[in-house]
CSV table of C-alpha atoms and ligand atoms in Angstrom, one decimal:
chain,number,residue,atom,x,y,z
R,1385,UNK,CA,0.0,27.1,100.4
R,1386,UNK,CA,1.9,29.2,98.1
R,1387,UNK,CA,3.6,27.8,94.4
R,1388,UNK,CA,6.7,27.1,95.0
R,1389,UNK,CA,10.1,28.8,95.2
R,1390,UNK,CA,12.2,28.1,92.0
R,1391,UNK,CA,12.6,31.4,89.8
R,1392,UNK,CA,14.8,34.0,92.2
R,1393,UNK,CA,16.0,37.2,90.6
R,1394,UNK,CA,18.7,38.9,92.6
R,1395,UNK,CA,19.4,42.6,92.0
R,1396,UNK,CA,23.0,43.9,92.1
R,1397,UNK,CA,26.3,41.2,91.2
R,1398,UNK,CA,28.4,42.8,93.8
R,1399,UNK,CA,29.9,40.7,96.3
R,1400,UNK,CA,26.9,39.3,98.2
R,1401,UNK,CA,24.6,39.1,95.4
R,1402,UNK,CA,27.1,36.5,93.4
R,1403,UNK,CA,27.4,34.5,96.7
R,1404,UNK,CA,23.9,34.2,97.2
R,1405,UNK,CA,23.7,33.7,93.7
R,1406,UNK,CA,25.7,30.4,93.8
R,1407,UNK,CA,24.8,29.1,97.0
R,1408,UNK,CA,21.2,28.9,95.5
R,1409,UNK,CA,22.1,27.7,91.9
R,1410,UNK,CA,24.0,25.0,93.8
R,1411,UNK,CA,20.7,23.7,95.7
R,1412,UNK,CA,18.9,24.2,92.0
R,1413,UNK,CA,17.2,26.8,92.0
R,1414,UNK,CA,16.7,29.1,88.9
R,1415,UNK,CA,18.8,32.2,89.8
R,1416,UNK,CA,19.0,35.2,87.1
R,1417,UNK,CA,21.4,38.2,89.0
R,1418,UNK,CA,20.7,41.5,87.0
R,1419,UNK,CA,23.5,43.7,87.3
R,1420,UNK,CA,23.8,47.5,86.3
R,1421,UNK,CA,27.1,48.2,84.8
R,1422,UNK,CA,27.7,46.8,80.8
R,1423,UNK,CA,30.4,44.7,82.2
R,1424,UNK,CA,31.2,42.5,85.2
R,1425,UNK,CA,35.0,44.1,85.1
R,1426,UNK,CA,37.0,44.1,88.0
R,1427,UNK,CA,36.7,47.3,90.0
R,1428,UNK,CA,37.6,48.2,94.0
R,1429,UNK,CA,40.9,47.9,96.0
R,1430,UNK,CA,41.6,45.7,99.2
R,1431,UNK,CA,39.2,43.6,100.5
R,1432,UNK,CA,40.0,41.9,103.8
R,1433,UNK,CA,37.8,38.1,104.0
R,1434,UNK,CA,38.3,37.4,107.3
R,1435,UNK,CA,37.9,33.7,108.6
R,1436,UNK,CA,34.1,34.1,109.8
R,1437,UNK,CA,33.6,34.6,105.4
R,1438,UNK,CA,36.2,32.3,104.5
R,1439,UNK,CA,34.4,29.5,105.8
R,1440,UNK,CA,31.5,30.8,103.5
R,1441,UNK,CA,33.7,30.2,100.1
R,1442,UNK,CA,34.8,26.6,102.1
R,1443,UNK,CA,31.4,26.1,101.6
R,1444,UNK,CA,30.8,26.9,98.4
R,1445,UNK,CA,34.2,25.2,97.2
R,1446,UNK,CA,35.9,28.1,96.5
R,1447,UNK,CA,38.2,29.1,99.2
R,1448,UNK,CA,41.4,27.1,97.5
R,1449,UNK,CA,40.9,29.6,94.4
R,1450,UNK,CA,40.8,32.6,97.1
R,1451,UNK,CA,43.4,31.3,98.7
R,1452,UNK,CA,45.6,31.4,95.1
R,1453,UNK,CA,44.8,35.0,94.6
R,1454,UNK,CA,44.9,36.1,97.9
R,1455,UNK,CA,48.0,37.1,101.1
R,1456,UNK,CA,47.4,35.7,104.1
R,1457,UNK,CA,48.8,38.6,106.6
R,1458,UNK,CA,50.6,37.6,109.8
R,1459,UNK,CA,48.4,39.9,112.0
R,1460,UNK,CA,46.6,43.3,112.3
R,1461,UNK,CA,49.5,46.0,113.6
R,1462,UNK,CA,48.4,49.4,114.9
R,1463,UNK,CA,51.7,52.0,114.3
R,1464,UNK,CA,51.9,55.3,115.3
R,1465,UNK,CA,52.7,57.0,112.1
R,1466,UNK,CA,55.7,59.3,112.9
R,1467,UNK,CA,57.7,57.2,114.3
R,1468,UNK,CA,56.3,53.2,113.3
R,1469,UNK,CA,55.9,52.3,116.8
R,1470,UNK,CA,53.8,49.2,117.4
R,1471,UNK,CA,50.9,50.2,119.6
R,1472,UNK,CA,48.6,47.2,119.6
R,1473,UNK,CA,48.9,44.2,117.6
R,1474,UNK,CA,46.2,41.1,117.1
R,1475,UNK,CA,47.8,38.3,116.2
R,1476,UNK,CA,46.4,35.9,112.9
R,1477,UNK,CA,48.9,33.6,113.9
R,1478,UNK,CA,46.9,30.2,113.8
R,1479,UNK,CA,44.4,31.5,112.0
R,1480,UNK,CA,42.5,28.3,111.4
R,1481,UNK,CA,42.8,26.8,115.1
R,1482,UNK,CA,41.5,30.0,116.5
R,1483,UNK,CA,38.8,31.2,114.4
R,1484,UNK,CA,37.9,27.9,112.6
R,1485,UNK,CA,39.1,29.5,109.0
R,1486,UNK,CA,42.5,31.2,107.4
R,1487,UNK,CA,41.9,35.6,107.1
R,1488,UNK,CA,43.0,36.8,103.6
R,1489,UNK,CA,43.7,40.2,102.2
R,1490,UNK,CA,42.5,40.0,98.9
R,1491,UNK,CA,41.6,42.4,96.0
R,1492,UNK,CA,38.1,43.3,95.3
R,1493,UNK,CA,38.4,42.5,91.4
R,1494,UNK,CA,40.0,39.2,91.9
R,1495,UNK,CA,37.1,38.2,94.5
R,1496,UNK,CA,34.5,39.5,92.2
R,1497,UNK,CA,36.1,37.3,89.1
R,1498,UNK,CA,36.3,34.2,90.9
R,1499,UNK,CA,32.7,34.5,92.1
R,1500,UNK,CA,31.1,35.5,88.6
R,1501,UNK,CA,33.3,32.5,87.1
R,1502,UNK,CA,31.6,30.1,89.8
R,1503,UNK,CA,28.3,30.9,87.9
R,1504,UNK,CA,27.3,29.8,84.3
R,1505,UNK,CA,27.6,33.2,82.2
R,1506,UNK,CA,24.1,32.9,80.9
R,1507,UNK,CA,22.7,33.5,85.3
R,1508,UNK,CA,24.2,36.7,84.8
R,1509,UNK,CA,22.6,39.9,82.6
R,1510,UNK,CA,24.6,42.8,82.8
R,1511,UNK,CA,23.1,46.4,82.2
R,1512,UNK,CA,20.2,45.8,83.7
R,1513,UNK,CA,19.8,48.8,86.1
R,1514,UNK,CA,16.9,47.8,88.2
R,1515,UNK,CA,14.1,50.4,88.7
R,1516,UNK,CA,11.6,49.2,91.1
R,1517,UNK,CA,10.0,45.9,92.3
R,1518,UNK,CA,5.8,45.4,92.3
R,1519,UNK,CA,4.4,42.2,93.6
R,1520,UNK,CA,1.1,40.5,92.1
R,1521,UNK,CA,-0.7,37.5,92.7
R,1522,UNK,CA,1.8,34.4,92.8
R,1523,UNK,CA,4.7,36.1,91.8
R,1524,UNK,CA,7.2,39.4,91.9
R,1525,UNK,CA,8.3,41.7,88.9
R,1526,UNK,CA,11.3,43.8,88.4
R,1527,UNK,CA,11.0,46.6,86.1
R,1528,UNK,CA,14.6,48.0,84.2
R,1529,UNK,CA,15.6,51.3,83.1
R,1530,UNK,CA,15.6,49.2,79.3
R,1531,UNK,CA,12.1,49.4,79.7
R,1532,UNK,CA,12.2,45.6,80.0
R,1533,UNK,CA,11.1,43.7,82.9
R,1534,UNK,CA,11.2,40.1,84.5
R,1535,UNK,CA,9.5,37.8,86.8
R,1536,UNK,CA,10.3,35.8,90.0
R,1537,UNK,CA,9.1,33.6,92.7
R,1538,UNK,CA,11.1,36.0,95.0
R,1539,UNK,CA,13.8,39.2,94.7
R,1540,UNK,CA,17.0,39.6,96.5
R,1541,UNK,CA,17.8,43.4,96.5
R,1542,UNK,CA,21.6,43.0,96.8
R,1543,UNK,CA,22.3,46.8,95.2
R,1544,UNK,CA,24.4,48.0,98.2
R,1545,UNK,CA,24.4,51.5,99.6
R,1546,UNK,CA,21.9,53.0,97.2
R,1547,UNK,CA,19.4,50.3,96.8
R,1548,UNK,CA,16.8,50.8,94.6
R,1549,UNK,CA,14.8,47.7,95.9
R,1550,UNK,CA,15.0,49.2,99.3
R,1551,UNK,CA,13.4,52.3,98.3
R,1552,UNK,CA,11.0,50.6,96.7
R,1553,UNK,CA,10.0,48.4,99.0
R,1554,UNK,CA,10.4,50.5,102.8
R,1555,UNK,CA,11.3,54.2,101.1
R,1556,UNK,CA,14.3,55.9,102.4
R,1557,UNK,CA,17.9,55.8,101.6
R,1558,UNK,CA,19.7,52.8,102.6
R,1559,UNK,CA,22.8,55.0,104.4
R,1560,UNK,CA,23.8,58.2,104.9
R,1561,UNK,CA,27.5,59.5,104.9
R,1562,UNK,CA,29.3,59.4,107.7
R,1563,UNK,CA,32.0,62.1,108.1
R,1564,UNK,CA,34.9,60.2,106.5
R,1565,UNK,CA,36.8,60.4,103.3
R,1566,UNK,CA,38.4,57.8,101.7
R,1567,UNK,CA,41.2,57.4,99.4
R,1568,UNK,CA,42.6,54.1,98.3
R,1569,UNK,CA,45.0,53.2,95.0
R,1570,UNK,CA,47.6,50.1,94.9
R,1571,UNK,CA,51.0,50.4,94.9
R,1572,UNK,CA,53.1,47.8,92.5
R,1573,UNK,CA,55.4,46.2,95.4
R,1574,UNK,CA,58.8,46.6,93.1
R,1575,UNK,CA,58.5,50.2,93.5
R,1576,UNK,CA,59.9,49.6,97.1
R,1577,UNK,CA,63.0,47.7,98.3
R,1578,UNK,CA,62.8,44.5,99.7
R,1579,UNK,CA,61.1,44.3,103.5
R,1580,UNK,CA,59.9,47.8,103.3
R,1581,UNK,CA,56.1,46.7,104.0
R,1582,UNK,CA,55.8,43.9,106.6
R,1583,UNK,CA,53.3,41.2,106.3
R,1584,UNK,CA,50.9,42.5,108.4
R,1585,UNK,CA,47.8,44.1,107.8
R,1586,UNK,CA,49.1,47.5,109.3
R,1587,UNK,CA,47.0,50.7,110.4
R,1588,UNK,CA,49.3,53.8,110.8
R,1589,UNK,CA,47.4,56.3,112.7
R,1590,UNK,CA,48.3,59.9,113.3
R,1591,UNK,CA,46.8,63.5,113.8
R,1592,UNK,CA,45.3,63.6,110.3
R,1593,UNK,CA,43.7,60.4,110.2
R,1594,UNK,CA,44.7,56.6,109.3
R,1595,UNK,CA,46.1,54.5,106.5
R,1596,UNK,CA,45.1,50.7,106.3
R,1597,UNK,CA,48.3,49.1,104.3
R,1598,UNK,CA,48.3,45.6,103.0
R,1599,UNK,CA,49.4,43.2,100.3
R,1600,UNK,CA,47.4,42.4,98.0
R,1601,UNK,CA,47.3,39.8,94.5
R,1602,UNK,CA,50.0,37.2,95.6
R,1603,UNK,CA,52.1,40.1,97.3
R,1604,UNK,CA,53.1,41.8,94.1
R,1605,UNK,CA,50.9,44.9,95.4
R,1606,UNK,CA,50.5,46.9,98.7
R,1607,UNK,CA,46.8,48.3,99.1
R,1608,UNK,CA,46.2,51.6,100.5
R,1609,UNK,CA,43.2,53.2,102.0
R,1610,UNK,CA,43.8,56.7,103.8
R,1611,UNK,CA,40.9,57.7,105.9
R,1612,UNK,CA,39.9,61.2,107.2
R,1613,UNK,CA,37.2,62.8,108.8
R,1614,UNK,CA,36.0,65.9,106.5
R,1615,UNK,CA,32.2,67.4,106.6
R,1616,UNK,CA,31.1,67.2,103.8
R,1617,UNK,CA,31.0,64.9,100.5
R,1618,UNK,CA,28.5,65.3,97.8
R,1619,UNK,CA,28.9,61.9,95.4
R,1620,UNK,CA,28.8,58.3,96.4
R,1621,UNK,CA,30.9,56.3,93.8
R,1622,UNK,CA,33.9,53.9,93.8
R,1623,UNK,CA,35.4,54.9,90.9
R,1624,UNK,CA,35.8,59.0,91.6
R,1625,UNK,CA,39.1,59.6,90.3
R,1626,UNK,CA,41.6,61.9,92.6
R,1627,UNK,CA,45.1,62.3,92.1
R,1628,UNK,CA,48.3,61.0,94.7
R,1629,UNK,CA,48.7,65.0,95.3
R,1630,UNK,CA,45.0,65.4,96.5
R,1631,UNK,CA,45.7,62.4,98.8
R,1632,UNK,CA,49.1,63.8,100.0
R,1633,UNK,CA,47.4,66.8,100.1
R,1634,UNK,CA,44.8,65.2,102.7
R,1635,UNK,CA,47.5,63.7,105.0
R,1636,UNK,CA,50.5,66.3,105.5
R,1637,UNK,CA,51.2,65.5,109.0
R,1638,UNK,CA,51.6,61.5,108.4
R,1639,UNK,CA,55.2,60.1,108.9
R,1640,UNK,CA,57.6,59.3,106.6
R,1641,UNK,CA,57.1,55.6,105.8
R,1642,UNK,CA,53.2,56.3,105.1
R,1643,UNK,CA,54.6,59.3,102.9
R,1644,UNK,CA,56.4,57.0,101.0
R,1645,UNK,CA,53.9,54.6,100.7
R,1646,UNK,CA,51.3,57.3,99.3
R,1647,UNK,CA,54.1,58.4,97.3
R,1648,UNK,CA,54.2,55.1,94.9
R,1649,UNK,CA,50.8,55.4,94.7
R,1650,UNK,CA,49.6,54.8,91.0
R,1651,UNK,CA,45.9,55.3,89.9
R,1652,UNK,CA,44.0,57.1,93.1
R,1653,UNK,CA,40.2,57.2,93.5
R,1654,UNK,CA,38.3,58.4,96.3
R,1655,UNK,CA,35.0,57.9,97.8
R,1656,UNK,CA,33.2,59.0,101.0
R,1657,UNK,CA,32.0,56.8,103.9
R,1658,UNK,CA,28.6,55.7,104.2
R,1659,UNK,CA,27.0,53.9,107.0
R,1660,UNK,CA,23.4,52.5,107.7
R,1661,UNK,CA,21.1,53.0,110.8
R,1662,UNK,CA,20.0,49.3,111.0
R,1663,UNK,CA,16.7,49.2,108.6
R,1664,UNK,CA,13.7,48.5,110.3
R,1665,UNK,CA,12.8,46.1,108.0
R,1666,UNK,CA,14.0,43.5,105.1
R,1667,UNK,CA,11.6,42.1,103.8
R,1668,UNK,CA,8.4,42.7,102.7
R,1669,UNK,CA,6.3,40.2,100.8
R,1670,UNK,CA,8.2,38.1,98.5
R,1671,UNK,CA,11.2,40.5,98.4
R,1672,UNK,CA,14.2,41.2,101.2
R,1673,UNK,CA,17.3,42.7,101.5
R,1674,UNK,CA,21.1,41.5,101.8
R,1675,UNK,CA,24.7,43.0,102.6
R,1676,UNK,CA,24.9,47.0,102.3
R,1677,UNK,CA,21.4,47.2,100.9
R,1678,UNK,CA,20.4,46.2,104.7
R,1679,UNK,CA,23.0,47.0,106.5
R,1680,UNK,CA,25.5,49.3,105.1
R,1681,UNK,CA,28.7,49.3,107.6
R,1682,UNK,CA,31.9,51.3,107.9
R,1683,UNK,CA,34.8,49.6,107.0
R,1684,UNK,CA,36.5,49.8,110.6
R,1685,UNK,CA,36.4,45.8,111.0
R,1686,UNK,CA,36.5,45.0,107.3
R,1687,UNK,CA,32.7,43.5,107.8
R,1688,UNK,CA,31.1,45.3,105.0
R,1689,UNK,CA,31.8,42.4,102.6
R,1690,UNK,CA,32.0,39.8,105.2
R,1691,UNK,CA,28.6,40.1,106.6
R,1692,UNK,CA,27.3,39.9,103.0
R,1693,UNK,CA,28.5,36.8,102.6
R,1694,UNK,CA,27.4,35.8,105.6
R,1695,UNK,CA,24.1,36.7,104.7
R,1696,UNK,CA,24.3,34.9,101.4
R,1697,UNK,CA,24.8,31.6,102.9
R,1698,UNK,CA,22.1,32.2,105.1
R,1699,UNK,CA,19.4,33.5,102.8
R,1700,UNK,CA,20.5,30.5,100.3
R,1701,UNK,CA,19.8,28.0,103.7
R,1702,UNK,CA,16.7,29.8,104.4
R,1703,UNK,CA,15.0,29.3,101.2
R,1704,UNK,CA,16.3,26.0,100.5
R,1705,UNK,CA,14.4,24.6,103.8
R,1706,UNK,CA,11.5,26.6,103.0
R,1707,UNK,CA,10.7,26.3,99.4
R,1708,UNK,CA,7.1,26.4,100.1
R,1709,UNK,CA,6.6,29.3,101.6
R,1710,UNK,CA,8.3,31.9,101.2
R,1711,UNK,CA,7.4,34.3,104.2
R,1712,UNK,CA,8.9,31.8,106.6
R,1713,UNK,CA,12.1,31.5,104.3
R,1714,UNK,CA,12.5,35.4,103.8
R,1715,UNK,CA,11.5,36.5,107.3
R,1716,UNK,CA,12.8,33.8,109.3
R,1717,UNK,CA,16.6,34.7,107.3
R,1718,UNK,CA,15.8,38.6,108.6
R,1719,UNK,CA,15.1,37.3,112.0
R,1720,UNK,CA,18.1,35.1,112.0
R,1721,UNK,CA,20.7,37.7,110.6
R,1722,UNK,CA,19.8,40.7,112.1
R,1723,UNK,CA,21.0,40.9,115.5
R,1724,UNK,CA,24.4,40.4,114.7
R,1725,UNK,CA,24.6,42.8,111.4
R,1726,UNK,CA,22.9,45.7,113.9
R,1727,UNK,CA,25.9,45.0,116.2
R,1728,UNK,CA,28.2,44.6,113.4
R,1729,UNK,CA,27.3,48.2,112.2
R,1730,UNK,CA,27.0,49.3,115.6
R,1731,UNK,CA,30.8,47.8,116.5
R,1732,UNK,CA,32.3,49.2,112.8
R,1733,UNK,CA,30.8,53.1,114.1
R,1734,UNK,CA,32.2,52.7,117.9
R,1735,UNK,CA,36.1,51.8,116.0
R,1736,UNK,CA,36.2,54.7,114.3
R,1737,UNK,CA,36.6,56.8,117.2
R,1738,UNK,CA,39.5,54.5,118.6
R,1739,UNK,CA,42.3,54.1,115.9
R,1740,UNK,CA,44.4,56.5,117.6
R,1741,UNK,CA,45.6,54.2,120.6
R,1742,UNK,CA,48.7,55.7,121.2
R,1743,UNK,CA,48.7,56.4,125.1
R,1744,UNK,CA,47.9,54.0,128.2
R,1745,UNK,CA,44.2,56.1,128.7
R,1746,UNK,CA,43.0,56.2,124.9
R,1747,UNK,CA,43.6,52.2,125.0
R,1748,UNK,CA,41.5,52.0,128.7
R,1749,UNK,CA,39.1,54.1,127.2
R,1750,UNK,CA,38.5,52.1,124.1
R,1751,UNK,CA,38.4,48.7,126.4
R,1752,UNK,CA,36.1,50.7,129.0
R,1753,UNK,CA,33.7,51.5,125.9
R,1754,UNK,CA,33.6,48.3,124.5
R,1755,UNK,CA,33.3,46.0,127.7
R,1756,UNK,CA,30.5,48.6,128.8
R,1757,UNK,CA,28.6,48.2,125.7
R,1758,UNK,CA,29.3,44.9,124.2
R,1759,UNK,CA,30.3,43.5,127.1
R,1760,UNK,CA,33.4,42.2,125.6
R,1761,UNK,CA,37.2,43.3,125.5
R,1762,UNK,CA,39.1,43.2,122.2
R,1763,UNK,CA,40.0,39.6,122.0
R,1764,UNK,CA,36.5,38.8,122.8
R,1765,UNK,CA,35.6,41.3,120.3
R,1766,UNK,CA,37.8,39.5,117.6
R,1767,UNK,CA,36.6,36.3,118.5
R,1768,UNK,CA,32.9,37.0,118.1
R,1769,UNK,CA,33.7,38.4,114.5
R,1770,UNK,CA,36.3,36.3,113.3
R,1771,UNK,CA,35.3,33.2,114.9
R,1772,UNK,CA,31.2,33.2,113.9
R,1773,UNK,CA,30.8,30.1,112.0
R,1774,UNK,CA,27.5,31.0,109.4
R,1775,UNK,CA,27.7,27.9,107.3
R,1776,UNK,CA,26.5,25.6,110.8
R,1777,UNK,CA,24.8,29.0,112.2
R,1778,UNK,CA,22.2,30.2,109.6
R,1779,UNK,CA,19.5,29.5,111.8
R,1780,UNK,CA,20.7,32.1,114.1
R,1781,UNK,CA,24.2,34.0,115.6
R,1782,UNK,CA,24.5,33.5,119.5
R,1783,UNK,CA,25.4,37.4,120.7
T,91,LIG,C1,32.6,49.1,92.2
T,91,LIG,C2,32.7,48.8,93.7
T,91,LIG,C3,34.0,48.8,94.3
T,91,LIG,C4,34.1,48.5,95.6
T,91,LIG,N1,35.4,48.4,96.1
T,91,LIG,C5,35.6,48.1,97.4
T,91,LIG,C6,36.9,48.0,98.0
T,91,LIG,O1,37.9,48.2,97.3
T,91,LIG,N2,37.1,47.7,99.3
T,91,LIG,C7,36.0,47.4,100.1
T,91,LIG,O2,36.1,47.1,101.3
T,91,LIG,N3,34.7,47.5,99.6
T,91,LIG,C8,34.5,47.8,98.3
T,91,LIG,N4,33.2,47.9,97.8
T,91,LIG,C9,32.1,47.7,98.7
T,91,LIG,C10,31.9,46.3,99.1
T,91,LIG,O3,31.9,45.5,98.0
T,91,LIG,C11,30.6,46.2,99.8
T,91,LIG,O4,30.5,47.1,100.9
T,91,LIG,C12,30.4,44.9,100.5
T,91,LIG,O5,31.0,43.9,99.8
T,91,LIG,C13,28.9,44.5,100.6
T,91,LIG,O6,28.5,43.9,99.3
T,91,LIG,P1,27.1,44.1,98.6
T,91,LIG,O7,26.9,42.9,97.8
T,91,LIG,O8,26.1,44.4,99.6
T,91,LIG,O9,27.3,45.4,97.7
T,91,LIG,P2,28.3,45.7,96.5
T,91,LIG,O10,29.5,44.7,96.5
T,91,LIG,O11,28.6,47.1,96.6
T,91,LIG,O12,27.5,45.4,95.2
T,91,LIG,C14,26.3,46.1,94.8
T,91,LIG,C15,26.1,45.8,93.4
T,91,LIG,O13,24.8,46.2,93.0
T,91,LIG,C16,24.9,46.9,91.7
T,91,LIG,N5,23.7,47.8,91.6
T,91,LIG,C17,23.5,48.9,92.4
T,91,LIG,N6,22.3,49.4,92.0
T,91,LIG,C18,21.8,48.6,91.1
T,91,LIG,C19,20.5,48.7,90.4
T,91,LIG,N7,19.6,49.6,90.6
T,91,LIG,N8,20.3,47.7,89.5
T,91,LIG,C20,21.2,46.7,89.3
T,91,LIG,N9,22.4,46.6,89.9
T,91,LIG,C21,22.7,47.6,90.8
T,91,LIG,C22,26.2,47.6,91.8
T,91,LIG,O14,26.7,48.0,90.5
T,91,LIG,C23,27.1,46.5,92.5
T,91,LIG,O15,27.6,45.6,91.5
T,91,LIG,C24,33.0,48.2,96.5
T,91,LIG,C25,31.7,48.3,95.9
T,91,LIG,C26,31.5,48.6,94.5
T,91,LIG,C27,30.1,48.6,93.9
């Protein structure tokens, strides 16, 4: 019989680290999240919480404060660029019947406020850039580029893409990039007359790539992220700045309504693509991995954030029940979330290939590929995602 779990020290206050962060302050245990940058400011663009993660924040008694900074689209709309034409279109209409939970576009910095608020200021230390992890004895340390260190029961390595606590604890990089360039920037909505954008979460494809369009913050901005494929992309960062010519630059054969979108654009960054095999392993000892740190995921279904939180609740329900031993808590959360983050990362590569669906035989195909290897067809697809339910489901996701 081990001591048992009170102290955990989670590494990275991105998204899932601050959700697994108060899900286990909540049950009472001692939670310290160690953050890299000086300052918790708001950084990112859109963020889609679709309902499987919105019934996370339920949980946690925070959706009605998403909810107030957040646009609830009226469904996901494929366009062909040139001409706007509607080539598939899934329906959120009835959200909360269908998928047990409400789907909100949101910003990144408003999410990340409204989780760092949820916490008392003093469970946070920013500019602590974590260097490595060593276990001994009855407990786990975590060593700082300050030169400063600190100790825990267990460590949640919830650094994202480039973990540190993955490397130290498996070796290896967490994800690799995957052939796609992003740029994305907000545009204020009174640049544009009235009804330009619809209310729909809209993805306007065409022979240079794809745009994602969206409101954002209470509808007074429209998000943009314009994806294309490009070889190669030396530096991993979300705050690289670019310019609205580079992106132009990037897209010249897009139609006009996505030119004028790109057009309005204000500040532009840019950032390339990364995706994750699925790691072997999580955890190992009394330390395991969460969101991008385990299973970094293109942005093709909007799960990279969603399966995070997913994950948070989990790990939180894991350790709770297990407080005695923390090998069952930390491997029996691994066990229990894997399977569906491997096909979650697996699902966000397959998408990418099929965002241009303008003809009859590009949208068989895409059916074909999916029913073939998931064995399910896109509602069936959306259902599985959207309608997951990881608050009663921590033990495990039915596939
Ligand atoms: C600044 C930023 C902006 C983003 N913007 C968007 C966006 O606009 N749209 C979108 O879909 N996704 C965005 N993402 C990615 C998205 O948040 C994640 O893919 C997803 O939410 C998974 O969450 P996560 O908790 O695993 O990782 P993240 O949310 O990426 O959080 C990881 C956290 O760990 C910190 N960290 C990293 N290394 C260390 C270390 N060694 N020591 C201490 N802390 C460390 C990082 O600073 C970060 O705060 C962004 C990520 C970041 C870091």
């Amino acid at each position: 019989m081990h001591r048992a779990i009170k102290r955990v020290a989670i590494v990275g206050a991105g998204m899932g680290g601050l959700a697994a962060a108060i899900a286990l302050h909540r049950k009472g245990f001692d939670v310290k999240v160690y953050e890299q940058s000086p300052d918790l400011g708001a950084f990112g663009a859109g963020l889609g919480v679709t309902p499987n993660a919105v019934k996370v924040f339920a949980a946690l008694g925070l959706r009605e404060k998403l909810h107030d900074v957040s646009v609830e689209p009226g469904g996901l709309i494929w366009r062909d660029s040139n001409d706007g034409a509607v080539t598939k279109f899934v329906s959120l209409d009835r959200a909360v019947e269908r998928f047990g939970a409400q789907y909100y576009n949101s910003w990144r910095g408003d999410v990340h406020n409204l989780l760092s608020s949820a916490l008392p200021a003093a469970n946070i230390e920013a500019g602590r850039r974590c260097e490595g992890v060593e276990e001994g004895g009855d407990s786990i340390g975590v060593r700082f580029a300050d030169g400063g260190t600190a100790e825990a029961d267990v460590v949640i390595g919830c650094d994202g893409i480039r973990s540190v606590v993955r490397r130290a604890l498996f070796g290896g990089p967490a994800a690799r990039y995957s052939g796609h360039m992003c740029w994305r920037t907000l545009v204020p909505a009174e640049r544009l007359p009235a009804g330009f954008h619809d209310m729909n979460t809209n993805n306007w494809t065409g022979p240079d790539g794809f745009l994602l369009t969206y409101f954002v913050r209470q509808g007074k901005f429209i998000n943009i992220i314009a994806v294309r494929p490009q070889e190669t992309w030396e530096e991993e960062s979300w705050s690289v700045p670019s310019t609205r010519e580079e992106m132009l630059a990037g897209f010249p054969r897009m139609g006009e309504k996505a030119q004028v979108l790109m057009n309005n654009a204000e500040q532009v960054f840019k950032w390339g693509q990364f995706t994750g095999a699925p790691a072997a392993q999580w955890t190992n000892g009394r330390a395991t991995l969460l969101g991008d740190a385990a299973h970094a995921m293109l942005a093709t279904f909007g799960q990279g954030a969603g399966s995070s939180f997913e994950d948070a609740f989990a790990l939180a329900e894991w350790i709770s029940a297990n407080r005695d031993d923390y090998s069952t808590a930390l491997n029996g959360y691994e066990a229990a979330r894997k399977p569906r983050t491997a096909r979650l990362q697996e699902m966000s590569r397959t998408e990418v290939r099929f965002k241009q669906q303008r003809t009859l035989p590009q949208r068989l195909r895409r059916e074909w590929t999916y029913l073939t290897r998931f064995g399910k067809t896109t509602p069936k697809v959306y259902q599985w995602i959207f309608g997951f339910d990881p608050v009663t489901n921590w033990r495990a996701a039915a596939m």
